[in-house]
PDB file of C-alpha atoms in Angstrom:
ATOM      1  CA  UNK A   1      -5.678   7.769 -17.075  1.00 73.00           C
ATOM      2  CA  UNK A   2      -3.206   5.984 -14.401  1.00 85.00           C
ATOM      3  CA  UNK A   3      -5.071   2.576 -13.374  1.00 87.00           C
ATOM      4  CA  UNK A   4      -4.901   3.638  -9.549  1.00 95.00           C
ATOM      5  CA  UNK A   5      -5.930   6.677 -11.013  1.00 93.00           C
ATOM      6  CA  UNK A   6      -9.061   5.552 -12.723  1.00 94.00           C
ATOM      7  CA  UNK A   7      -9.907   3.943  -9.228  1.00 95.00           C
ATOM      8  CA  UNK A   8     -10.159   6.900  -6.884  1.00 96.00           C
ATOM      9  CA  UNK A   9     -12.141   8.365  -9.880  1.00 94.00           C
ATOM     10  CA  UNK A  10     -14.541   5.674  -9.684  1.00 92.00           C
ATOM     11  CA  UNK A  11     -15.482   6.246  -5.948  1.00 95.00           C
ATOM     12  CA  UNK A  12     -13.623   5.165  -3.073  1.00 98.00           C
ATOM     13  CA  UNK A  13     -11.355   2.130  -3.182  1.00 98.00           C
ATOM     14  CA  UNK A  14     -10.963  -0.737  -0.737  1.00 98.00           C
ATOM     15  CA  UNK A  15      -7.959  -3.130  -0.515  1.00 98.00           C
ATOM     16  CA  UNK A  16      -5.772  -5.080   1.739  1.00 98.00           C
ATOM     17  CA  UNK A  17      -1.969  -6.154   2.403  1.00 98.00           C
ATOM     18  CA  UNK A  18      -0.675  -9.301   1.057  1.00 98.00           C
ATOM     19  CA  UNK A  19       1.705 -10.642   3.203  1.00 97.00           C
ATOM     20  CA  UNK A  20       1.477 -14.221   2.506  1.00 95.00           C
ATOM     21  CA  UNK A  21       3.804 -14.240  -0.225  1.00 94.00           C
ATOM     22  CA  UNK A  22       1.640 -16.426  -2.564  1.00 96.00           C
ATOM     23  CA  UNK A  23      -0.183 -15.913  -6.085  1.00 98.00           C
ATOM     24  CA  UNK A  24      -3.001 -18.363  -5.126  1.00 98.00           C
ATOM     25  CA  UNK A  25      -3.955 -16.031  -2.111  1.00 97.00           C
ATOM     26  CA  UNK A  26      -3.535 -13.080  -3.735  1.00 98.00           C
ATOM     27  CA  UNK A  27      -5.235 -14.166  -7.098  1.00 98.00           C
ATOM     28  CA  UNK A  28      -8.230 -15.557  -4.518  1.00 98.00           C
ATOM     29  CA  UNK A  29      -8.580 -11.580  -2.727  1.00 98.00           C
ATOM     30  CA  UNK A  30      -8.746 -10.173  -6.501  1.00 98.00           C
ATOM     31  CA  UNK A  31     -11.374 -12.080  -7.415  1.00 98.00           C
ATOM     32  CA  UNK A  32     -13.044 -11.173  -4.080  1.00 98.00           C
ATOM     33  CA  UNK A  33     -13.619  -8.119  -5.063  1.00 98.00           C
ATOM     34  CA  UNK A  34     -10.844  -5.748  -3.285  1.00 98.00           C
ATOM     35  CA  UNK A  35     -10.096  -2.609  -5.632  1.00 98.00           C
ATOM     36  CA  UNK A  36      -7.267  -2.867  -4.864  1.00 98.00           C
ATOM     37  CA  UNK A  37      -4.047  -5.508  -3.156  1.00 98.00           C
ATOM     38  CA  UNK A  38      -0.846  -4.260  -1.541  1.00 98.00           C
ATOM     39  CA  UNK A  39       2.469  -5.937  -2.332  1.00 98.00           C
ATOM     40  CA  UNK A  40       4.361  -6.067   1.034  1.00 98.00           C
ATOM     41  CA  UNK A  41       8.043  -6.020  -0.090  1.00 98.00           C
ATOM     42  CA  UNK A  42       8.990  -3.817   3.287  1.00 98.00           C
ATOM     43  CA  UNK A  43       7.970  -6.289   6.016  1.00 97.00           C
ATOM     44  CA  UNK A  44       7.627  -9.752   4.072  1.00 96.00           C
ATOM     45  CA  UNK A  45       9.914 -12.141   2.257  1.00 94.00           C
ATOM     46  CA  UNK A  46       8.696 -11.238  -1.055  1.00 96.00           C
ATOM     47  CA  UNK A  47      11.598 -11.355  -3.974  1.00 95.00           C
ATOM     48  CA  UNK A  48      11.421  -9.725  -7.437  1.00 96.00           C
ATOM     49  CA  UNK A  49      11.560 -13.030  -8.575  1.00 93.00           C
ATOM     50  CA  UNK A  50       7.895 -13.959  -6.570  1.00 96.00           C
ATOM     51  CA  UNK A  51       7.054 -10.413  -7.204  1.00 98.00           C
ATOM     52  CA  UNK A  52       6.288 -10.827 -10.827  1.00 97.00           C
ATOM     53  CA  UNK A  53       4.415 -14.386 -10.036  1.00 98.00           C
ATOM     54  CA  UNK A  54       2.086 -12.055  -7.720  1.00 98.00           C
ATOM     55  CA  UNK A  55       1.693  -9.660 -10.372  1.00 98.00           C
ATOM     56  CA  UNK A  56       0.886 -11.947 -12.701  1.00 98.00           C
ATOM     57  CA  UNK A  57      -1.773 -13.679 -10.490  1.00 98.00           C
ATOM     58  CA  UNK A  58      -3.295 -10.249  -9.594  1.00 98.00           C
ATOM     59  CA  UNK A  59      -3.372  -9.327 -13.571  1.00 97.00           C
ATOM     60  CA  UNK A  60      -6.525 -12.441 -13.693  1.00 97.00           C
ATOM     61  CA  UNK A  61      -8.629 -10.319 -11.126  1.00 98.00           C
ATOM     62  CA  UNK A  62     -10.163  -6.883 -11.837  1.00 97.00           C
ATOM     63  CA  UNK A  63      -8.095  -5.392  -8.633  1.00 97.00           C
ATOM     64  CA  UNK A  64      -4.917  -3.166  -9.143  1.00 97.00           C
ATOM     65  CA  UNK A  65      -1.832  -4.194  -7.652  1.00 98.00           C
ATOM     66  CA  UNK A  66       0.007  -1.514  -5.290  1.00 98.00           C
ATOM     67  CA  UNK A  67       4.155  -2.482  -4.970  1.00 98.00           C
ATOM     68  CA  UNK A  68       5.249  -1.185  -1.718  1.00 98.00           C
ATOM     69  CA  UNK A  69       8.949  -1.352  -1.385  1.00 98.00           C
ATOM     70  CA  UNK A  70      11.426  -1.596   1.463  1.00 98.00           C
ATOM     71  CA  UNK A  71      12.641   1.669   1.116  1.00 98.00           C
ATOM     72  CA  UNK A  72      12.204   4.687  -1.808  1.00 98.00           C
ATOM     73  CA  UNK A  73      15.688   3.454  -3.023  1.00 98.00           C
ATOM     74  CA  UNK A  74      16.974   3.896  -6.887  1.00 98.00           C
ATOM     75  CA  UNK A  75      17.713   0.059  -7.483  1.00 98.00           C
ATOM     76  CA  UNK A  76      14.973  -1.189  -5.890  1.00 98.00           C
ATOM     77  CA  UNK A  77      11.945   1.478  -7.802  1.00 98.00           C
ATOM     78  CA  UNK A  78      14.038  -0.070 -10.808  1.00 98.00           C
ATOM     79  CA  UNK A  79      13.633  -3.673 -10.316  1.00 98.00           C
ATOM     80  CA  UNK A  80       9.661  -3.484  -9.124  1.00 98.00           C
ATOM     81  CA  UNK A  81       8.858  -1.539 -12.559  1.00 98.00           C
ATOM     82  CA  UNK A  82      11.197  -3.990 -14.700  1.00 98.00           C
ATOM     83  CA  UNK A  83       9.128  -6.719 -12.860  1.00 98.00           C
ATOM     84  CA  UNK A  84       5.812  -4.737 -14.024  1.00 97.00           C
ATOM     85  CA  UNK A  85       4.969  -2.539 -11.004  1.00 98.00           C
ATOM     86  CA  UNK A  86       3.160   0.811 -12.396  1.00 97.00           C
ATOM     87  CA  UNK A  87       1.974   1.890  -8.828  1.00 98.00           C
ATOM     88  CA  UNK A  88       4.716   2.291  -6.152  1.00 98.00           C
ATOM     89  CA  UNK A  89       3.972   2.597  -2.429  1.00 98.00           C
ATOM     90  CA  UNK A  90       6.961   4.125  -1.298  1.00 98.00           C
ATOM     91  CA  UNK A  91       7.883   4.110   2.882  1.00 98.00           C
ATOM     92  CA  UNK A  92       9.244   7.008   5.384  1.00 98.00           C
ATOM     93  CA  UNK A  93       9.262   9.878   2.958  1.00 98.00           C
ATOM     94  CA  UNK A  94       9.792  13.015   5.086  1.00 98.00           C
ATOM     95  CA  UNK A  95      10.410  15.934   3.084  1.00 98.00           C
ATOM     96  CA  UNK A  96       9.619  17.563   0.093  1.00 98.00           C
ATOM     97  CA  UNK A  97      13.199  16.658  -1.046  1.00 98.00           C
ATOM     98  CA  UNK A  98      12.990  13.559  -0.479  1.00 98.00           C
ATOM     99  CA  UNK A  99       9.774  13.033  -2.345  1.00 98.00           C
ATOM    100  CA  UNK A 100      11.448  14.564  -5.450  1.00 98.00           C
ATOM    101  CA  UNK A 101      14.674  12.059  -5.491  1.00 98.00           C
ATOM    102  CA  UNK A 102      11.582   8.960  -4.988  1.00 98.00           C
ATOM    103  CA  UNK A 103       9.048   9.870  -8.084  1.00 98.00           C
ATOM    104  CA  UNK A 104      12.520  10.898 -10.079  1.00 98.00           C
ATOM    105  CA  UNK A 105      13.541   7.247  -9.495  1.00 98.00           C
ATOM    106  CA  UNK A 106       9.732   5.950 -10.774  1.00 98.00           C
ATOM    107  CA  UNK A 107      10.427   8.003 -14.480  1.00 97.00           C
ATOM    108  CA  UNK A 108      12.867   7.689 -17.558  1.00 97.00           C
ATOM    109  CA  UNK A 109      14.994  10.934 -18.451  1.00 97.00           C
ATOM    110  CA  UNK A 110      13.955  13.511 -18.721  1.00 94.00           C
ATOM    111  CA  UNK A 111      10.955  13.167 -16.450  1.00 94.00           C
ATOM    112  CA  UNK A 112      13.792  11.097 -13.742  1.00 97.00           C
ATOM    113  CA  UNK A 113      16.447   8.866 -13.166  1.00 98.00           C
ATOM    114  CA  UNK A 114      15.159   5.536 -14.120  1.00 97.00           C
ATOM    115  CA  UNK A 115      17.535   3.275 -15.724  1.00 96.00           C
ATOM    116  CA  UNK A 116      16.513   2.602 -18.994  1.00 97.00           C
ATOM    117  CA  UNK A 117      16.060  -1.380 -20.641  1.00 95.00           C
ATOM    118  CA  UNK A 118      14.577  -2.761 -23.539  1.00 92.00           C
ATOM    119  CA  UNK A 119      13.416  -5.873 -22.736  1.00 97.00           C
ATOM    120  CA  UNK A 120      11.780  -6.737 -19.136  1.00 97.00           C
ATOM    121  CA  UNK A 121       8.245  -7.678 -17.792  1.00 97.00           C
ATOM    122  CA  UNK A 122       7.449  -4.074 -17.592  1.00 97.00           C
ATOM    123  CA  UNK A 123       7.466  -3.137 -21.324  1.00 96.00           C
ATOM    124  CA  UNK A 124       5.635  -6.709 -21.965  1.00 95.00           C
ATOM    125  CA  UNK A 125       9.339  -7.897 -22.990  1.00 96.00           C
ATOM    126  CA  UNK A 126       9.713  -5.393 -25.547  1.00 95.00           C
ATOM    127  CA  UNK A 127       6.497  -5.792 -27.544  1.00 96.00           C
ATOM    128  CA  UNK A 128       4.887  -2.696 -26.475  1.00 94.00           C
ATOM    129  CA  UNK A 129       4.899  -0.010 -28.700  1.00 92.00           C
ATOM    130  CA  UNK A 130       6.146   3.149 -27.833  1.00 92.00           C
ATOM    131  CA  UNK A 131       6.887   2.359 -23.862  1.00 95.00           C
ATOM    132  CA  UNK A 132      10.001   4.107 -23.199  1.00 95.00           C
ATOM    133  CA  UNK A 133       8.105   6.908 -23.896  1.00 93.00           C
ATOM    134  CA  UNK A 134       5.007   6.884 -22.287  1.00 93.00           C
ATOM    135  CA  UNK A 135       5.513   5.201 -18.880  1.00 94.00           C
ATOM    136  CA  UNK A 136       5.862   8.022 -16.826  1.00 92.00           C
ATOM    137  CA  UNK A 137       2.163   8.886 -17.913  1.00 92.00           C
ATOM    138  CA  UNK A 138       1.285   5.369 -16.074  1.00 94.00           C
ATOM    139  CA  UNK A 139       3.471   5.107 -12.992  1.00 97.00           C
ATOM    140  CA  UNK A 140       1.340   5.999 -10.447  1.00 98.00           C
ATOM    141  CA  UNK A 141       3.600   7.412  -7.126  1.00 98.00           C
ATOM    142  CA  UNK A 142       2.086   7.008  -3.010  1.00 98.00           C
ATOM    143  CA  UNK A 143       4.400   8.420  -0.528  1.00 98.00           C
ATOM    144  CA  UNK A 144       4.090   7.379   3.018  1.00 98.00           C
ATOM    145  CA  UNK A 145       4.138   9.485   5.776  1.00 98.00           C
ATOM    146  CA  UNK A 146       4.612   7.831   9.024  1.00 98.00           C
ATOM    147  CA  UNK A 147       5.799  10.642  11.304  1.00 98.00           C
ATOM    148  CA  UNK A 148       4.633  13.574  12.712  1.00 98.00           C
ATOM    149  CA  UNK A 149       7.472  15.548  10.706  1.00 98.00           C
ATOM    150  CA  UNK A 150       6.039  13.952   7.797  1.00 98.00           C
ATOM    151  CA  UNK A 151       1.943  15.027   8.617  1.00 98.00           C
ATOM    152  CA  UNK A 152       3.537  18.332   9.251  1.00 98.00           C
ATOM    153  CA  UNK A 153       4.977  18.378   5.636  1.00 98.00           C
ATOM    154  CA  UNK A 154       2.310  16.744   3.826  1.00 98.00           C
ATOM    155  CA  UNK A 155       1.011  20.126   1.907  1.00 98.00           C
ATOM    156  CA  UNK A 156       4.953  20.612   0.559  1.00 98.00           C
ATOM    157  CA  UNK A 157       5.416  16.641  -0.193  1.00 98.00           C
ATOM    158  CA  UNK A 158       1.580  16.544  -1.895  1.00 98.00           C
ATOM    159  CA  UNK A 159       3.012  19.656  -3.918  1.00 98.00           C
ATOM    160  CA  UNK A 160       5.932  18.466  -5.555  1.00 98.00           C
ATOM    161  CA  UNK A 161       5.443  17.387  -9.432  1.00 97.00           C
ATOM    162  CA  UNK A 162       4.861  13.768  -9.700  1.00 97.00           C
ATOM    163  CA  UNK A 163       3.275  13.075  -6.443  1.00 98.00           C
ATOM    164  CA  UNK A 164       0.173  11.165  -7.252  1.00 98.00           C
ATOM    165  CA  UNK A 165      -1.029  10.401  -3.874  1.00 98.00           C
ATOM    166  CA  UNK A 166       0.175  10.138   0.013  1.00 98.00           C
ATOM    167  CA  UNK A 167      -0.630   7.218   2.333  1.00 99.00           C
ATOM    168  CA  UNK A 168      -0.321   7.285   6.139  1.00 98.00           C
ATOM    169  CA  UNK A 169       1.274   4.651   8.022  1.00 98.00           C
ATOM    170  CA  UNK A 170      -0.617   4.280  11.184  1.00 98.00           C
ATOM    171  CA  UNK A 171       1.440   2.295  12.759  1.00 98.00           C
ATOM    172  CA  UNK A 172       4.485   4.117  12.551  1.00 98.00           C
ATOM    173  CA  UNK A 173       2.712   6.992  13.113  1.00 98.00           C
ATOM    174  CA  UNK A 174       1.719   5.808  16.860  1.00 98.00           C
ATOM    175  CA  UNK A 175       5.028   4.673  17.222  1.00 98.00           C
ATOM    176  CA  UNK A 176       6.864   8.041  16.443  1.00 98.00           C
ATOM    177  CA  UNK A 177       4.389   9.652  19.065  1.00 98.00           C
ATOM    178  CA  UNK A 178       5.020   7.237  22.246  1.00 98.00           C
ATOM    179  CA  UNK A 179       2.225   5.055  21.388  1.00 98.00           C
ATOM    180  CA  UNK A 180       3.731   2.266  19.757  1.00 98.00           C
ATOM    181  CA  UNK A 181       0.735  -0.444  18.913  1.00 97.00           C
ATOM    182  CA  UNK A 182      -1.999   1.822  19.964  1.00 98.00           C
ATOM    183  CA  UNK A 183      -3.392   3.328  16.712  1.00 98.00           C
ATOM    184  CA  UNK A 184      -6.764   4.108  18.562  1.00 98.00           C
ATOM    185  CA  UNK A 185      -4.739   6.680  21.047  1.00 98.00           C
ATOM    186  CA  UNK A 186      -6.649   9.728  21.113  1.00 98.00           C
ATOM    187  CA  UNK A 187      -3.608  11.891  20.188  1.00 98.00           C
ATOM    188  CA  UNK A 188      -2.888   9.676  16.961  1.00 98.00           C
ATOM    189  CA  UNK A 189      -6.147   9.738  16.032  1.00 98.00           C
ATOM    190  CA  UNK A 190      -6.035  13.284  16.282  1.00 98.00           C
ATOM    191  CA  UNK A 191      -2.823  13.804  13.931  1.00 98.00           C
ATOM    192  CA  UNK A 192      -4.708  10.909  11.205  1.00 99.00           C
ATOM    193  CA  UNK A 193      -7.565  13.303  10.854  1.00 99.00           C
ATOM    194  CA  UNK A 194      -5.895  16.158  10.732  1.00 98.00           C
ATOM    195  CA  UNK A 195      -3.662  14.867   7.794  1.00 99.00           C
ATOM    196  CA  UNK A 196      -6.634  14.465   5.971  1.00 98.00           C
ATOM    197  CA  UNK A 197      -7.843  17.496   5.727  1.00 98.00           C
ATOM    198  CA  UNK A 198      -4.524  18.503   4.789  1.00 98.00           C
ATOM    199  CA  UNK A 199      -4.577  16.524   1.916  1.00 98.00           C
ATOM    200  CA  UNK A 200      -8.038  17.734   1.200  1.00 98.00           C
ATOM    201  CA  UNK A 201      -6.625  21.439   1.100  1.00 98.00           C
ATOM    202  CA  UNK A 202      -3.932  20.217  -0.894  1.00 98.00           C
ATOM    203  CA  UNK A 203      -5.712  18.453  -3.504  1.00 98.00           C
ATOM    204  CA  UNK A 204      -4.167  15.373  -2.918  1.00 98.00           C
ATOM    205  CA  UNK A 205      -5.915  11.510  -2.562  1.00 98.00           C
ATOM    206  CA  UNK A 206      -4.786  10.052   0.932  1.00 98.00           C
ATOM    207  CA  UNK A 207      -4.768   6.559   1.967  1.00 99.00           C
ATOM    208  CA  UNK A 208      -4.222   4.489   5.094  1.00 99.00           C
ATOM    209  CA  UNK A 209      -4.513   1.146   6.781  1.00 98.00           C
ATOM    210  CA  UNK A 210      -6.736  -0.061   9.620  1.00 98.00           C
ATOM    211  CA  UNK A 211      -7.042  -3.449  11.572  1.00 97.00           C
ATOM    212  CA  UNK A 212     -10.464  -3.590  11.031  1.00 97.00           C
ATOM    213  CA  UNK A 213     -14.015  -2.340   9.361  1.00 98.00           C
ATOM    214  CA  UNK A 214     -14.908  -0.149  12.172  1.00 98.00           C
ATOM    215  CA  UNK A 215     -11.400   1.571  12.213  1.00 98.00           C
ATOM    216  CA  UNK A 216     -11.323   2.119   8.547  1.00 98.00           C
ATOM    217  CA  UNK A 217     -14.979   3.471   8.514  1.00 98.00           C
ATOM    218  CA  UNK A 218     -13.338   5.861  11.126  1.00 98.00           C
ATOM    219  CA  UNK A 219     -10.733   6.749   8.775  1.00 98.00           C
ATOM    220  CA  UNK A 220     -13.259   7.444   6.297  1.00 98.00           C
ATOM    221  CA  UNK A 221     -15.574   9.500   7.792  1.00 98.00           C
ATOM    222  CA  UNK A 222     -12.429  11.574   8.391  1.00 98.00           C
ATOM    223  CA  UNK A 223     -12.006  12.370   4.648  1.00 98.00           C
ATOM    224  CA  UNK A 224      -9.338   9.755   3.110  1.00 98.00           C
ATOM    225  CA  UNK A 225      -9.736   9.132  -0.041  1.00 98.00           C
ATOM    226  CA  UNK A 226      -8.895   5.191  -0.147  1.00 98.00           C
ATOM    227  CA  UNK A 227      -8.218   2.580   2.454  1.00 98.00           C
ATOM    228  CA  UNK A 228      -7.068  -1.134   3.245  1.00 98.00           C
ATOM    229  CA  UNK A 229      -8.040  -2.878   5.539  1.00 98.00           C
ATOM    230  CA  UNK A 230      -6.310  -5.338   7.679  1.00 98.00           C
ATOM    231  CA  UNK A 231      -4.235  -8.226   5.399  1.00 98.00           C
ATOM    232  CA  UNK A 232      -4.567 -11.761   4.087  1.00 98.00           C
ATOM    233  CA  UNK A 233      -2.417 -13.280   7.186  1.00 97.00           C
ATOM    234  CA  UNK A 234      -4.289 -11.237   9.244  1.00 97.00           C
ATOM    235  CA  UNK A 235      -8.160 -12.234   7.929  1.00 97.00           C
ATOM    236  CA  UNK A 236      -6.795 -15.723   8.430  1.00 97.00           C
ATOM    237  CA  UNK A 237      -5.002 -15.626  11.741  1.00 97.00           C
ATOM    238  CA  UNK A 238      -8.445 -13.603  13.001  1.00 96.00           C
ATOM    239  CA  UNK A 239     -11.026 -16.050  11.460  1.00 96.00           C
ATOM    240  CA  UNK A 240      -8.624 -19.058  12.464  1.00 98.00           C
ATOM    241  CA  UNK A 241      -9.038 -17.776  16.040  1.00 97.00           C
ATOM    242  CA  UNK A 242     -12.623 -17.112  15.838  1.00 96.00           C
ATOM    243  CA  UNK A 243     -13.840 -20.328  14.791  1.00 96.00           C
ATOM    244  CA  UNK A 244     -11.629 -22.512  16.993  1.00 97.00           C
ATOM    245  CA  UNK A 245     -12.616 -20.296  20.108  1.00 97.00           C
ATOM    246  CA  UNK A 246     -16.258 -21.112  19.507  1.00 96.00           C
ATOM    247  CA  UNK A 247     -15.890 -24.727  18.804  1.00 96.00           C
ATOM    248  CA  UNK A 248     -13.710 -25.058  22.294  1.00 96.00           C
ATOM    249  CA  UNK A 249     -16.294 -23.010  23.834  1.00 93.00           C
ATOM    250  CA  UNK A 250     -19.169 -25.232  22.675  1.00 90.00           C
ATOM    251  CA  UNK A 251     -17.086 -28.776  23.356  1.00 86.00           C
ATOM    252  CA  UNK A 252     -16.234 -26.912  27.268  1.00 79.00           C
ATOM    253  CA  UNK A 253     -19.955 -28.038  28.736  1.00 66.00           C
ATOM    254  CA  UNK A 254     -18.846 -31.845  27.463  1.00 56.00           C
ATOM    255  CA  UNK A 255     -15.500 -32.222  28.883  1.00 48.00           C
ATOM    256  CA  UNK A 256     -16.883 -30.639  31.824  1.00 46.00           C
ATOM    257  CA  UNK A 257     -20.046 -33.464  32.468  1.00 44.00           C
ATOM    258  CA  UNK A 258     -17.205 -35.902  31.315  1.00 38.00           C
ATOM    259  CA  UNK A 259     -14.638 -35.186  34.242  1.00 39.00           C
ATOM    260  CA  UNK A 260     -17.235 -35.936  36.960  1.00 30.00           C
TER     261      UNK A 260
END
């Protein structure tokens, strides 16, 4: 069984974004206990060459990496799963056609179009037996849909052979309907749930992102079948905030007595 695989089968999984482009912080959310960590390589400064550092610090933690890529683009699927990617997160995918050309790009011929090597991080440099031929059987394909042309395709994507699982983008979703920033818009809300169930009547896991516990509770209790929450910058940035707004607020009685 696929390793993201064995996860959903397990129950539902939790995980977050990386987006601080270091080992150390991702190694430090595995061992926290997230299922499951999210390589930003669409919005972050994260080369192949860090890539397989992070991979390699997430590989000392029980959590599963997830590799999402700028774009569902032949050179770059090839590179992550050189590097050791298995499970790709794959952006913008809008059509059934298009999620054929991205899974053929995650698979050797005759399953795909991935360019075939020997010797790379992937195949454990060429020590592991019998790879070529049986790493289809653990790439593990998420397609993101983060339009409303997307949600409305999601039963014809989820069908294609080789889809493993879809993944709504939130954000992009709310910004494709007029509500850029404002995930929580009744509307957007509206089209999350409802891609849910169709991925329910599909037979297809779902994911998604939310800022925070009580949004991704939400998104639960809608039906999807894993979820991150948040990211590392962002736990930081939030926590950073929190703390230094209630020590100002406890030093403002002091500086206040002080001025008189």
């Amino acid at each position: 069984m696929k390793a993201f695989q064995t996860l959903l089968a397990s129950g539902t999984p939790l995980g977050t974004w990386l987006m601080a482009a270091a080992p150390n912080t991702a190694e430090a959310l595995g061992h926290a206990g997230f299922n499951f960590l999210v390589v930003d390589m669409e919005h972050v400064t994260i080369e192949f060459s860090d890539l397989a550092h992070i991979l390699r610090a997430i590989g000392c933690t029980a959590s599963a990496p997830v590799v999402r890529l700028a774009w569902a683009d032949q050179i770059l699927v090839k590179r992550a799963m050189d590097a050791g990617a298995e499970t790709l997160m794959l952006p913008f995918i809008q059509t059934a056609e298009e999620a054929r050309e991205a899974v053929s790009y995650m698979r050797y011929p005759p399953h795909g179009v991935r360019g075939v090597a020997a010797v790379h991080r992937g195949s454990h440099f060429g020590t592991l037996p019998f790879y070529l031929a049986g790493a289809h059987e653990r790439a593990y394909s998420i397609l993101q849909l983060e339009t409303p042309e997307a949600v409305a395709n999601l039963g014809a994507i989820a069908a294609v052979e080789g889809v493993d699982a879809v993944f709504v983008g939130p954000g992009d979703l709310s910004a494709a309907m007029g509500h850029i920033g404002d995930i929580g818009h009744k509307d957007v809300q509206e089209l999350i749930a409802h891609a849910a169930r169709a991925a329910a009547k599909a037979g297809k896991p779902i994911g998604i992102v939310g800022p925070n516990p009580a949004m991704v509770r939400r998104f639960l209790d809608y039906g999807y079948s894993f979820a991150a929450v948040s990211s590392d910058m962002g736990m930081m940035t939030s926590r950073a905030g929190e703390w230094l707004a209630e020590l100002r607020q406890a030093q403002a009685p002091a500086a206040s007595q002080s001025a008189y």
